[in-house]
Coordinates of C-alpha atoms and ligand atoms in Angstrom, one line a residue:
X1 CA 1.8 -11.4 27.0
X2 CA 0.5 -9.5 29.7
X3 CA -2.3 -7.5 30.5
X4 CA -3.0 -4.9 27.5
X5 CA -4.0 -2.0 29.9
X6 CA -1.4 -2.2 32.7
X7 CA 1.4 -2.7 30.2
X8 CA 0.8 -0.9 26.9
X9 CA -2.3 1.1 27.7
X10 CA -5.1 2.5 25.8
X11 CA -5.2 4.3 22.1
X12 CA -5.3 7.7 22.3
X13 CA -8.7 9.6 21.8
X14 CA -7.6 11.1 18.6
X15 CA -6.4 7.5 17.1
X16 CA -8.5 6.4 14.1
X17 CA -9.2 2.5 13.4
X18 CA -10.4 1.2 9.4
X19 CA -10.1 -0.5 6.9
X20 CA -8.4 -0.7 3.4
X21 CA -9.3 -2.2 0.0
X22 CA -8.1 -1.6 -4.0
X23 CA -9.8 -1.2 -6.9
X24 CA -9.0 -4.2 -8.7
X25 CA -8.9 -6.4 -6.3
X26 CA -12.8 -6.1 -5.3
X27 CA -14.2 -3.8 -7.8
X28 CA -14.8 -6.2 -10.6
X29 CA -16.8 -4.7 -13.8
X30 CA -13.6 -4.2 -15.3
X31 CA -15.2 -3.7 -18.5
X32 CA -18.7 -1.8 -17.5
X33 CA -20.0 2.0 -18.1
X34 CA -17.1 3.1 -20.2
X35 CA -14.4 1.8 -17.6
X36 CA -11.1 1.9 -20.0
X37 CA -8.9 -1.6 -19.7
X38 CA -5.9 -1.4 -16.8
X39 CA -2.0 -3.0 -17.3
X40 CA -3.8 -6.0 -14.7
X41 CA -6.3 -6.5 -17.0
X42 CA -4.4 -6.5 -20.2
X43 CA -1.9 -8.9 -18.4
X44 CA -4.4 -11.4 -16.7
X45 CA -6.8 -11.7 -19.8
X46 CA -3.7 -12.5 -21.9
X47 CA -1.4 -15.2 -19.2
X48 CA -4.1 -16.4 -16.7
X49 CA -1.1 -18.6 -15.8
X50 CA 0.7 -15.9 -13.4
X51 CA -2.2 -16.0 -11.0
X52 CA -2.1 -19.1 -9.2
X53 CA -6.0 -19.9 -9.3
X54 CA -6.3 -18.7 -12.9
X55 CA -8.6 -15.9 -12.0
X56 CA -8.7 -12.2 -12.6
X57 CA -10.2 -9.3 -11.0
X58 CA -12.8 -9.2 -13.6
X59 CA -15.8 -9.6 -11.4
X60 CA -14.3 -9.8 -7.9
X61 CA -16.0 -8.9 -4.9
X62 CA -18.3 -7.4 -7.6
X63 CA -17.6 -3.7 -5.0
X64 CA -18.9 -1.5 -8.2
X65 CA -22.4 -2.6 -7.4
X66 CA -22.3 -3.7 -4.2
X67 CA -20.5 -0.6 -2.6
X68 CA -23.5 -0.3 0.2
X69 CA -23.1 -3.9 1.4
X70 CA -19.2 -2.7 1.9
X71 CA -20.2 0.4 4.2
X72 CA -22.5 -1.7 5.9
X73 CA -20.0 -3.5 6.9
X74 CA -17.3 -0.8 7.6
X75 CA -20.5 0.7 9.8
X76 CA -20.7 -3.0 11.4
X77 CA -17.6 -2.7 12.6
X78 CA -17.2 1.1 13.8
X79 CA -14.9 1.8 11.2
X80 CA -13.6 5.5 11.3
X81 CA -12.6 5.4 8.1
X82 CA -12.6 3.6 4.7
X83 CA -9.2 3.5 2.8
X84 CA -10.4 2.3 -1.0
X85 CA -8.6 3.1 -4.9
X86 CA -9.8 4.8 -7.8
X87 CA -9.4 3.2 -10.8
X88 CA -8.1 5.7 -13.1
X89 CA -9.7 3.6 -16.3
X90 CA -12.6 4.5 -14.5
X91 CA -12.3 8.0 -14.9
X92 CA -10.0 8.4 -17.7
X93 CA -10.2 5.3 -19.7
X94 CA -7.3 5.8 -21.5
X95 CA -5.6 7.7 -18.6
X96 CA -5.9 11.5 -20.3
X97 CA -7.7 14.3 -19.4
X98 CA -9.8 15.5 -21.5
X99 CA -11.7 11.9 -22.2
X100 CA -13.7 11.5 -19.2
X101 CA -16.1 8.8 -18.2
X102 CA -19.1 10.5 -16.2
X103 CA -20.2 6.8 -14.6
X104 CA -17.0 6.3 -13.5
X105 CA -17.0 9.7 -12.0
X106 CA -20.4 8.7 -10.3
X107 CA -19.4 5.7 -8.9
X108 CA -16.8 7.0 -6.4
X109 CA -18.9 10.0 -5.6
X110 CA -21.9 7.4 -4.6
X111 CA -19.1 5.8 -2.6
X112 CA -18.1 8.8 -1.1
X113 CA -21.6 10.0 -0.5
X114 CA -22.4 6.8 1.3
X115 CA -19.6 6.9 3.5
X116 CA -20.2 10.2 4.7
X117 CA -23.7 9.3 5.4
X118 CA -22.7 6.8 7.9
X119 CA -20.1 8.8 9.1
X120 CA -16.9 7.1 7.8
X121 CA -14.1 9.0 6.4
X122 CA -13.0 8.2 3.0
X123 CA -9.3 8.0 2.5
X124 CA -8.5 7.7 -1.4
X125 CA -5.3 5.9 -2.9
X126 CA -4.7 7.8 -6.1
X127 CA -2.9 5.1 -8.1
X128 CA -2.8 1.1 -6.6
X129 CA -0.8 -0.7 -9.2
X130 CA -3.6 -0.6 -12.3
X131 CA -2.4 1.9 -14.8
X132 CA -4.7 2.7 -17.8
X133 CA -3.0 0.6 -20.9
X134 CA -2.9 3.6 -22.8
X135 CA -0.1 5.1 -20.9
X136 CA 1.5 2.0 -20.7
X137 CA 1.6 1.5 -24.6
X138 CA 3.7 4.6 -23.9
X139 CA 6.1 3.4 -21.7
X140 CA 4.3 3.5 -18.8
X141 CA 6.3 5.2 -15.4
X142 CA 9.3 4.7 -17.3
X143 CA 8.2 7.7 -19.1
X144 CA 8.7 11.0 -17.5
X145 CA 5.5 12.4 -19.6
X146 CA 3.8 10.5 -16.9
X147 CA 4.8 12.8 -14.6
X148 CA 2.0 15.6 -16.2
X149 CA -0.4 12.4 -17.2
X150 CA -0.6 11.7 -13.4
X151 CA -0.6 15.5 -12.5
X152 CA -3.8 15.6 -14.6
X153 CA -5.5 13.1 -13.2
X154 CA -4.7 14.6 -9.5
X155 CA -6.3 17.4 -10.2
X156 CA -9.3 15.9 -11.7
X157 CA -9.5 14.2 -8.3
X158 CA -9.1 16.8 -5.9
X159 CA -11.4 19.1 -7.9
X160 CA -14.0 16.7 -8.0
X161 CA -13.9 14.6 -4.8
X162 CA -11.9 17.4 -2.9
X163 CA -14.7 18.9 -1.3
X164 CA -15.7 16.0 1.0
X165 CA -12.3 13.8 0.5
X166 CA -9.5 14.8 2.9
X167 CA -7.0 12.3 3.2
X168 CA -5.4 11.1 0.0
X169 CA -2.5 9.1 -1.0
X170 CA -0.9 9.3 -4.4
X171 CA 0.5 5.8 -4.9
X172 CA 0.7 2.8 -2.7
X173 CA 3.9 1.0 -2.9
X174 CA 6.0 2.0 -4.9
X175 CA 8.7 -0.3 -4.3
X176 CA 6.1 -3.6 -5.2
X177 CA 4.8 -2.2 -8.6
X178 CA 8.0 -0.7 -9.5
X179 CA 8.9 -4.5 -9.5
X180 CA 7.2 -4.8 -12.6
X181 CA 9.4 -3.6 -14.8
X182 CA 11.9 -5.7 -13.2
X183 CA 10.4 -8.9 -13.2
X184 CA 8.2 -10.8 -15.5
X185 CA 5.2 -13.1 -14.1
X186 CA 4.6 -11.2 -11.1
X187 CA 3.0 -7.5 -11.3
X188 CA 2.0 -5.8 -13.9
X189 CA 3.6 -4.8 -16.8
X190 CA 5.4 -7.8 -16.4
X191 CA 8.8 -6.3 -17.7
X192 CA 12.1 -8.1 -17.0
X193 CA 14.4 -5.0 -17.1
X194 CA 15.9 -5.4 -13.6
X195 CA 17.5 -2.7 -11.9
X196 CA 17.0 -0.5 -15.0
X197 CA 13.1 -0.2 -15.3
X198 CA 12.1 -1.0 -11.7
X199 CA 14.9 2.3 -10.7
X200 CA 13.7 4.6 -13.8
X201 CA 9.9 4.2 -12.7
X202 CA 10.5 4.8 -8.8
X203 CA 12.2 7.7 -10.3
X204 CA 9.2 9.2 -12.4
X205 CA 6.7 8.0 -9.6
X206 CA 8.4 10.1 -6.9
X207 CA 8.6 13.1 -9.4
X208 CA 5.0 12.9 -9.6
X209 CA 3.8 12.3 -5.8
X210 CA 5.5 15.7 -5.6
X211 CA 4.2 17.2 -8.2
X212 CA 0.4 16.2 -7.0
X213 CA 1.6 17.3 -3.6
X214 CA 2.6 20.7 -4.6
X215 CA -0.3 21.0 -6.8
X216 CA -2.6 20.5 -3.5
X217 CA -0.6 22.3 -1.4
X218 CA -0.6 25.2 -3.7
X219 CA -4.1 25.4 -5.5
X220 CA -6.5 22.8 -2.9
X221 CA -5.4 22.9 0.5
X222 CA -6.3 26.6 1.4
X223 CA -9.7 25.7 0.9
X224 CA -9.8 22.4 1.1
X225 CA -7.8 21.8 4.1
X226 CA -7.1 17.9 3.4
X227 CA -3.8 16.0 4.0
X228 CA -1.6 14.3 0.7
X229 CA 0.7 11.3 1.9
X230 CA 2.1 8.1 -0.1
X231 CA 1.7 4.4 1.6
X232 CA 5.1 2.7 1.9
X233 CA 5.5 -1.6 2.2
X234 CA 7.8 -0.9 5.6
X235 CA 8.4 -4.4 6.2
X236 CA 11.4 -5.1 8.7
X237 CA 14.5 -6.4 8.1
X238 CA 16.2 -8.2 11.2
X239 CA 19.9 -8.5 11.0
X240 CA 20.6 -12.4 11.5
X241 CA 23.2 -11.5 14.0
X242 CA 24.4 -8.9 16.2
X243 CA 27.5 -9.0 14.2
X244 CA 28.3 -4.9 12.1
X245 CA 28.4 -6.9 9.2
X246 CA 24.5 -8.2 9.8
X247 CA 23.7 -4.8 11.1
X248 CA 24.9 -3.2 8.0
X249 CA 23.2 -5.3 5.6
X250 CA 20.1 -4.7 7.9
X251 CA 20.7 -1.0 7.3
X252 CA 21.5 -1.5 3.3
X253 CA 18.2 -3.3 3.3
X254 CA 15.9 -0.8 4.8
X255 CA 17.6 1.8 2.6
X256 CA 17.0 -0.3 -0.8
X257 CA 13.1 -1.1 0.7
X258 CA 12.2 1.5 2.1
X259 CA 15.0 4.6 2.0
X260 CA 14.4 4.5 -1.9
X261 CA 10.8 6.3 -1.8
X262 CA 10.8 7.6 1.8
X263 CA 14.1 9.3 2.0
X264 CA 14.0 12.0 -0.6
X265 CA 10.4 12.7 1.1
X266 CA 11.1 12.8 4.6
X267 CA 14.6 13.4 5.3
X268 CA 16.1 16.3 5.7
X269 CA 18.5 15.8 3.3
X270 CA 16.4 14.7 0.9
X271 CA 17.5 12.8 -2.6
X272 CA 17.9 9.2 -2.3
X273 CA 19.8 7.5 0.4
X274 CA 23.5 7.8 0.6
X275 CA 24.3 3.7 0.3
X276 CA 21.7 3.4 -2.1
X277 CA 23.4 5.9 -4.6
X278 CA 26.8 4.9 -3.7
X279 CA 26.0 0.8 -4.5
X280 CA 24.3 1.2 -8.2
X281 CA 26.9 3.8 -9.1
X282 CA 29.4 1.6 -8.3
X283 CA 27.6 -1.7 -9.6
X284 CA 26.8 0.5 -13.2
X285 CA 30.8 2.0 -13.6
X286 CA 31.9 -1.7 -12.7
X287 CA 29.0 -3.2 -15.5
X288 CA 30.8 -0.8 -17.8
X289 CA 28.0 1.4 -18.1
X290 CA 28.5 5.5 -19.5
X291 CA 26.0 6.4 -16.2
X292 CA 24.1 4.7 -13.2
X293 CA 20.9 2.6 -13.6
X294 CA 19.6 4.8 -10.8
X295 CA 18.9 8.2 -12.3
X296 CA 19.8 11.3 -10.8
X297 CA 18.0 14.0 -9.3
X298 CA 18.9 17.8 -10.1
X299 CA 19.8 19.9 -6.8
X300 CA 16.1 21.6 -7.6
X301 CA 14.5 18.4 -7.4
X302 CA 15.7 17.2 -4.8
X303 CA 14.5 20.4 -2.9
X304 CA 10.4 20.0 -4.9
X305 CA 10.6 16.3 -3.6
X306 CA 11.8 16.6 0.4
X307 CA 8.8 18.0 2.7
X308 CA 6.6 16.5 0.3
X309 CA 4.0 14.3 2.8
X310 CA 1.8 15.5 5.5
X311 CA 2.7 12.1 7.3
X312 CA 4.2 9.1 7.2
X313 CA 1.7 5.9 5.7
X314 CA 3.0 2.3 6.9
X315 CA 2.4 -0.6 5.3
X316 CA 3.2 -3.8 7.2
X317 CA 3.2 -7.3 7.3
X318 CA 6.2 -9.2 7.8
X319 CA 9.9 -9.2 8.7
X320 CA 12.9 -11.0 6.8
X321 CA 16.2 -12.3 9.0
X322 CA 19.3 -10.4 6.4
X323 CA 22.7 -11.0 6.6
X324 CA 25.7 -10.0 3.6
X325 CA 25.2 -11.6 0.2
X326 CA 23.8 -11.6 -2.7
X327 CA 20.4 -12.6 -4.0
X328 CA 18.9 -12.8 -7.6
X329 CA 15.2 -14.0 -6.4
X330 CA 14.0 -10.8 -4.2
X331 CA 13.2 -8.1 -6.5
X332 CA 12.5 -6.7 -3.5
X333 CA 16.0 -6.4 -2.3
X334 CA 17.9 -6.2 -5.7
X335 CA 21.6 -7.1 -5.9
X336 CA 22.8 -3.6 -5.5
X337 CA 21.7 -4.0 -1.9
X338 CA 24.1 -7.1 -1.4
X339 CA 22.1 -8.6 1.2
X340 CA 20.8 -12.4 1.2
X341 CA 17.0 -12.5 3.2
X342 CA 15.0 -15.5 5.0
X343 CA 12.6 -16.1 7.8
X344 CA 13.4 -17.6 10.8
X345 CA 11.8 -21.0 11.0
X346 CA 10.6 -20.4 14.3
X347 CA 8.4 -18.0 13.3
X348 CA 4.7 -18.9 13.3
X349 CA 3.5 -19.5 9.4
X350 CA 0.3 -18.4 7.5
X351 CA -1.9 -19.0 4.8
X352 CA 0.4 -16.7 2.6
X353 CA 4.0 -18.2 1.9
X354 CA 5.6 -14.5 2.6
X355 CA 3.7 -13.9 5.8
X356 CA 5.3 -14.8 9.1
X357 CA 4.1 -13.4 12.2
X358 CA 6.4 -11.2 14.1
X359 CA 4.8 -8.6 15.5
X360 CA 7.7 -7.2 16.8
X361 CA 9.1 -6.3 13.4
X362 CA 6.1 -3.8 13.5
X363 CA 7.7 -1.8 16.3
X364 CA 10.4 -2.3 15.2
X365 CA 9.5 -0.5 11.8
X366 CA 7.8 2.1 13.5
X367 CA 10.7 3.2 15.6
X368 CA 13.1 3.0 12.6
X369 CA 10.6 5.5 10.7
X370 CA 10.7 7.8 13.6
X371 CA 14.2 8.1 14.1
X372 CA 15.0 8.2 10.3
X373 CA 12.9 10.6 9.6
X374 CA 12.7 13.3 12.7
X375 CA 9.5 12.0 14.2
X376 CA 6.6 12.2 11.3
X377 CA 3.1 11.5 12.5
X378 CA 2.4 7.1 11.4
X379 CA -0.8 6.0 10.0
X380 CA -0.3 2.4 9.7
X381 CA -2.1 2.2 6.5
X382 CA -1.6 -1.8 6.0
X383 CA -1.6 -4.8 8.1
X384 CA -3.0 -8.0 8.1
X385 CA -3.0 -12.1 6.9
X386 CA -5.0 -14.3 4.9
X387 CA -6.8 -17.2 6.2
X388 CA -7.8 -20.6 5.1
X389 CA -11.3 -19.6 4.3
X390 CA -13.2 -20.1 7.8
X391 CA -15.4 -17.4 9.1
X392 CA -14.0 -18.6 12.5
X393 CA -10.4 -17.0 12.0
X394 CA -8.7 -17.2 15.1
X395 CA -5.3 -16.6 13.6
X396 CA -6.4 -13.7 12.3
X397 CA -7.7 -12.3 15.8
X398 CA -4.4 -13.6 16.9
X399 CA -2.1 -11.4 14.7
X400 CA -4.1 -8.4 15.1
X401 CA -3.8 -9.0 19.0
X402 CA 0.1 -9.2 19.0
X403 CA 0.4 -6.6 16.2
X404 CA -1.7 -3.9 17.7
X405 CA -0.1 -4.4 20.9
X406 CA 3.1 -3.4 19.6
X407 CA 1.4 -0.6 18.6
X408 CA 0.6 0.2 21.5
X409 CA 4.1 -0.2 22.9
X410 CA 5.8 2.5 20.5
X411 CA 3.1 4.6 21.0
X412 CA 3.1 4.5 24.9
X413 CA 7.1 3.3 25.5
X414 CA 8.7 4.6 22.8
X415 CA 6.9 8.0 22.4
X416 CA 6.2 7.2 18.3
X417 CA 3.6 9.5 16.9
X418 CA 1.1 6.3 15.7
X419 CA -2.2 8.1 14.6
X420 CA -4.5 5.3 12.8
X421 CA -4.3 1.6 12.1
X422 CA -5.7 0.0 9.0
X423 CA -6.9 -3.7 8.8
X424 CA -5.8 -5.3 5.4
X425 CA -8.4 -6.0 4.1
X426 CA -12.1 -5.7 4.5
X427 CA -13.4 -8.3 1.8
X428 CA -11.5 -11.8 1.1
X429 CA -10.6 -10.2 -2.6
X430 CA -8.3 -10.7 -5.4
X431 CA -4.7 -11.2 -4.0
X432 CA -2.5 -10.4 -6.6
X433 CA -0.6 -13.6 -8.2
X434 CA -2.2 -15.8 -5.8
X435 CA -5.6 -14.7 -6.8
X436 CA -8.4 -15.9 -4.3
X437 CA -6.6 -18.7 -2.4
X438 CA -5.6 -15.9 -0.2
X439 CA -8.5 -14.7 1.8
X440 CA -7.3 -11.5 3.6
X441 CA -10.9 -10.0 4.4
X442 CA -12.6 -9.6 8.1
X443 CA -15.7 -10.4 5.6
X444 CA -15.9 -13.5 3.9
X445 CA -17.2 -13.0 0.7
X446 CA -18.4 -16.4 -1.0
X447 CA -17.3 -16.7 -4.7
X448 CA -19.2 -19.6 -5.7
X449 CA -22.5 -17.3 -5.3
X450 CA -22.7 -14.6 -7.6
X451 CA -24.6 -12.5 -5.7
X452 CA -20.9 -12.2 -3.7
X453 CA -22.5 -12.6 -0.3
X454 CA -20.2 -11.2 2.5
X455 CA -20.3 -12.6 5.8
X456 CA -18.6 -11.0 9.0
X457 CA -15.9 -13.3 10.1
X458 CA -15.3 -13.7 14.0
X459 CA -12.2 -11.2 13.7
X460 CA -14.9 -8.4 13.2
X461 CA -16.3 -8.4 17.0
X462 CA -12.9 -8.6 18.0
X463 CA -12.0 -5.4 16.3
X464 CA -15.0 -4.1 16.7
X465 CA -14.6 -4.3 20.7
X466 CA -11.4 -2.7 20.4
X467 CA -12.2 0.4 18.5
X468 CA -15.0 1.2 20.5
X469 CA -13.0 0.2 23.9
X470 CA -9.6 2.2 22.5
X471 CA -8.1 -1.0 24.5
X472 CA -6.9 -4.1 23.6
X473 CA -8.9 -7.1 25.3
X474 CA -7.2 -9.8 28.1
X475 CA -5.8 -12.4 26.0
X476 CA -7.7 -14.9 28.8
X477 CA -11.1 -13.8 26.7
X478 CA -10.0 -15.2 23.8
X479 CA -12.8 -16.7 21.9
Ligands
LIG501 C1 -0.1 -4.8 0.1 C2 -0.9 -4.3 -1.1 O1 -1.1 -2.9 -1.0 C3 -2.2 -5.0 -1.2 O2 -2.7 -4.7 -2.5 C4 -2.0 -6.5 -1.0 O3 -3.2 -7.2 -1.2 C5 -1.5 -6.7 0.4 N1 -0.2 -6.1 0.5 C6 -1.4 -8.2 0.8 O4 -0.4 -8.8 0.0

């Protein structure tokens, strides 16, 4: 590569740089001050044995009391902005309204509060994947009455945080925890109804990102003057070949990923995508079925839904190589799609199995979400890879180097409206099914001491430089 400045520039004055985290993965006192039990706790406390280290987000990077060590660190590294979850339970620990848990409500304003007074934005995810139990015992988003649960909780959120919160998102991918009623082991509920409960809660989900959109839009934003988006996973998917065939399944793939959620929000045609309709209706009338596994939107919903983001949040980490076919082991690309996925084995490996680093896929993604979807504003609201616990992580200065690069490049080349970047994640916390042997922070945080010590990891300068520079250093001064 190079040189950053003559080739790709600076970031724009306006572009924001932080940092993102989730509630269960470093809040830990899962069970303190009234905090109601989540669908992750319920299913970690009862099969330890779908996280590959055993462990659970019970204590984690212990966040709920050591919140000021995190904005130390966001202030450390000239963070604009600090993109954390809520933990509904917290709130609402059983998920309704009118039970409300006044520490829980504390907590986040403390949070808040502190973040303001160093001078970092807050920007809240709503809902990241840990739905009270309650509303799971009732079906959880395969219900549609979780349409006005979620609605509820919304406006307990903007009323109360509102005033000094103005960037929310409502859920963070969809298409990963919708998985969870496809697939047991994996995330949370841990339901194997695939292609029937995985469709029927995307459904319900995008009903109610617009109906806490509309709520804003209608009752908040006059006064509140804040922006409402969604975060999407917007991996890439490379056709294997320059064949139509590869191209097409490329296409089917982005539509099944991505199309699902962002199309009846962004497009101007709204509803979901065309190939995506056309494939489960045809897979359900060929299973014998009386309708489609993918429910169907009236015409008056599928007006409430489109226009319903103030911009575009990108989630991304990784690219896949499709071509035609059919796999049964992606629940992120389900049958329906009739593509087959894999990484090239040239690409450079991680710590994480999934990850391979191709930065281009990035761009890539970008430039297929601004020609989709008639040029929205981007906040990259994802991106980043786990290390093998050194506070020395090269790699990870590596991959942020290539990756915000291409940033750069669709920004400056290919005239894409990129607005903010978000480093995934601050803390090494609790990764999901492979618990805390993948160690995604820019702040090691050391597990054996329970005081949960963090320590800035090299990649911190690095960024650091960069945010304060708006321009990406020679790759000669690597350290
Ligand atoms: C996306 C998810 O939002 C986050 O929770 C997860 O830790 C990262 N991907 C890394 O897998």
């Amino acid at each position: 590569m190079s040189s950053s400045a003559t080739t790709t520039g600076r970031f724009p004055q306006d572009f924001l740089f932080g940092s993102a985290t989730a509630a269960y993965q470093v809040e830990g006192a899962w069970n303190e001050d009234g905090k109601g039990e989540s669908i992750w706790d319920r299913m970690l406390h009862e099969h330890p044995d779908y996280v590959r280290d055993r462990q659970n987000g019970d204590v984690s990077a212990n966040s709920y009391h050591l919140y000021k060590d995190d904005v130390k660190a966001l202030k450390e590294l000239g963070a604009h902005f600090y993109r954390f979850s809520i933990a509904w339970t917290r709130i609402m620990p059983t998920g309704e309204a009118h039970k409300i848990n006044q520490p829980g409500i504390d907590y986040y304003n403390n949070l808040i509060n502190e973040l303001l007074a160093n001078g970092i934005q807050p920007m809240v995810t709503m809902y990241h994947w840990d739905l009270p139990q309650w509303l799971q015992d009732l079906g959880g988003w395969t219900n549609p009455i979780m349409v006005d649960y979620f609605e509820d909780y919304a406006r307990f959120l903007f009323e109360r945080y509102g005033d000094r919160v103005k960037w929310w998102f409502t859920f963070n991918e969809p298409s990963v925890f919708a998985a969870g009623y496809a697939t047991e082991r994996q995330m949370a509920p841990s339901l194997n109804k695939p292609g029937v409960g995985d469709y029927l809660a995307s459904h319900h989900v995008l009903i109610a990102h617009a109906r806490a959109y509309h709520l804003y839009d209608k009752h908040y934003r006059p006064t509140q003057q804040g922006k409402v988006s969604i975060a999407l996973m917007s991996n890439w998917y490379e056709p294997r070949s320059d064949s139509t065939e590869d191209i097409a399944a490329s296409d089917r793939a982005m539509q099944f990923s991505i199309g699902l959620y962002a199309h009846p929000i962004f497009s101007s045609a709204g509803d979901y995508p065309a190939i995506v309709r056309e494939l489960v209706d045809k897979n359900s009338k060929a299973e014998g079925r009386p309708r489609s596994r993918l429910p169907v939107f009236s015409k008056d919903m599928i007006e409430y839904i489109k226009g319903t983001s103030d911009f575009y949040s990108l989630n991304y980490y990784t690219c896949r190589l499709v071509s035609p076919g059919i796999t049964k082991h992606d629940p992120a690309l389900r049958p329906d799609a009739e593509v087959s996925s894999h990484a090239d084995p040239s690409w450079p490996t991680t710590a994480s199995e999934w990850i391979k680093v191709v930065p281009w896929g990035l761009r890539k993604a970008i430039n297929w979400v601004h020609k989709q979807y008639n040029g929205p504003t981007i906040v990259i609201t994802e991106n980043g890879v786990p290390d093998n616990g050194k506070l020395e992580d090269l790699s990870r200065i590596s991959y942020y180097r290539v990756h915000l690069a291409e940033v750069l490049k669709s920004i400056h080349e290919d005239g894409c409206n990129v607005k903010g970047f978000t480093t995934w994640s601050l803390l090494d916390n609790f990764e999901w099914n492979s618990g805390y042997t993948e160690k995604f922070g820019l702040y090691f945080v050391d597990y054996s001491d329970p005081a949960r010590t963090r320590k800035a990891k090299a990649s911190v300068q690095f960024l650091k430089q960069i945010i304060r520079t708006r321009e990406l250093p020679e790759e000669t001064q690597k350290p």
